[in-house]
mmCIF file of C-alpha atoms in Angstrom:
data_model
loop_
_atom_site.group_PDB
_atom_site.id
_atom_site.type_symbol
_atom_site.label_atom_id
_atom_site.label_comp_id
_atom_site.label_asym_id
_atom_site.label_seq_id
_atom_site.Cartn_x
_atom_site.Cartn_y
_atom_site.Cartn_z
ATOM 1 C CA MET A 185 105.486 121.372 114.703
ATOM 2 C CA ASP A 186 105.908 117.730 115.602
ATOM 3 C CA LEU A 187 103.468 115.314 114.081
ATOM 4 C CA THR A 188 102.934 112.291 116.235
ATOM 5 C CA GLU A 189 101.805 109.019 114.737
ATOM 6 C CA GLU A 190 98.437 109.674 116.325
ATOM 7 C CA HIS A 191 98.076 112.965 114.442
ATOM 8 C CA ILE A 192 99.137 111.317 111.210
ATOM 9 C CA LEU A 193 96.694 108.429 111.621
ATOM 10 C CA GLU A 194 93.913 110.837 112.509
ATOM 11 C CA PHE A 195 94.723 112.853 109.395
ATOM 12 C CA ILE A 196 94.818 109.729 107.247
ATOM 13 C CA SER A 197 91.450 108.502 108.456
ATOM 14 C CA ARG A 198 89.912 111.952 108.049
ATOM 15 C CA GLU A 199 91.303 112.166 104.528
ATOM 16 C CA THR A 200 90.116 108.636 103.821
ATOM 17 C CA LYS A 201 86.590 109.581 104.850
ATOM 18 C CA GLU A 202 86.718 112.584 102.500
ATOM 19 C CA VAL A 203 87.969 110.409 99.655
ATOM 20 C CA LEU A 204 85.282 107.820 100.305
ATOM 21 C CA LYS A 205 82.645 110.546 100.176
ATOM 22 C CA SER A 206 83.900 111.743 96.799
ATOM 23 C CA VAL A 207 84.392 108.263 95.364
ATOM 24 C CA LYS A 208 81.173 106.559 94.432
ATOM 25 C CA VAL A 209 81.589 103.780 96.978
ATOM 26 C CA LYS A 210 77.999 102.693 96.548
ATOM 27 C CA GLU A 211 78.990 101.314 93.149
ATOM 28 C CA ASP A 212 81.356 98.868 94.809
ATOM 29 C CA PRO A 213 81.464 98.533 98.600
ATOM 30 C CA ARG A 214 84.654 96.474 98.316
ATOM 31 C CA ILE A 215 86.500 99.683 97.432
ATOM 32 C CA GLU A 216 85.710 101.064 100.875
ATOM 33 C CA GLU A 217 86.752 97.817 102.585
ATOM 34 C CA LYS A 218 90.028 97.814 100.698
ATOM 35 C CA ILE A 219 90.829 101.437 101.536
ATOM 36 C CA TRP A 220 90.084 100.903 105.228
ATOM 37 C CA SER A 221 92.148 97.727 105.295
ATOM 38 C CA TYR A 222 95.123 99.783 104.034
ATOM 39 C CA VAL A 223 94.511 102.389 106.719
ATOM 40 C CA TYR A 224 94.377 99.779 109.494
ATOM 41 C CA GLU A 225 97.383 97.965 108.046
ATOM 42 C CA ALA A 226 99.382 101.187 108.201
ATOM 43 C CA LYS A 227 98.141 101.754 111.745
ATOM 44 C CA ASP A 228 99.302 98.269 112.763
ATOM 45 C CA ARG A 229 102.713 98.784 111.207
ATOM 46 C CA SER A 230 103.198 102.091 113.020
ATOM 47 C CA THR A 231 102.653 100.635 116.485
#
């Protein structure tokens, strides 16, 4: 099975959402911002 970048990015963002749910983001909203910035950074690098 070939994984396209799109599949990988979709997986990453889905996983990120799961992680954010389990992490107590409410304690520090900057954690969420930082995680998403990594996700978007990776997305930018892959295009």
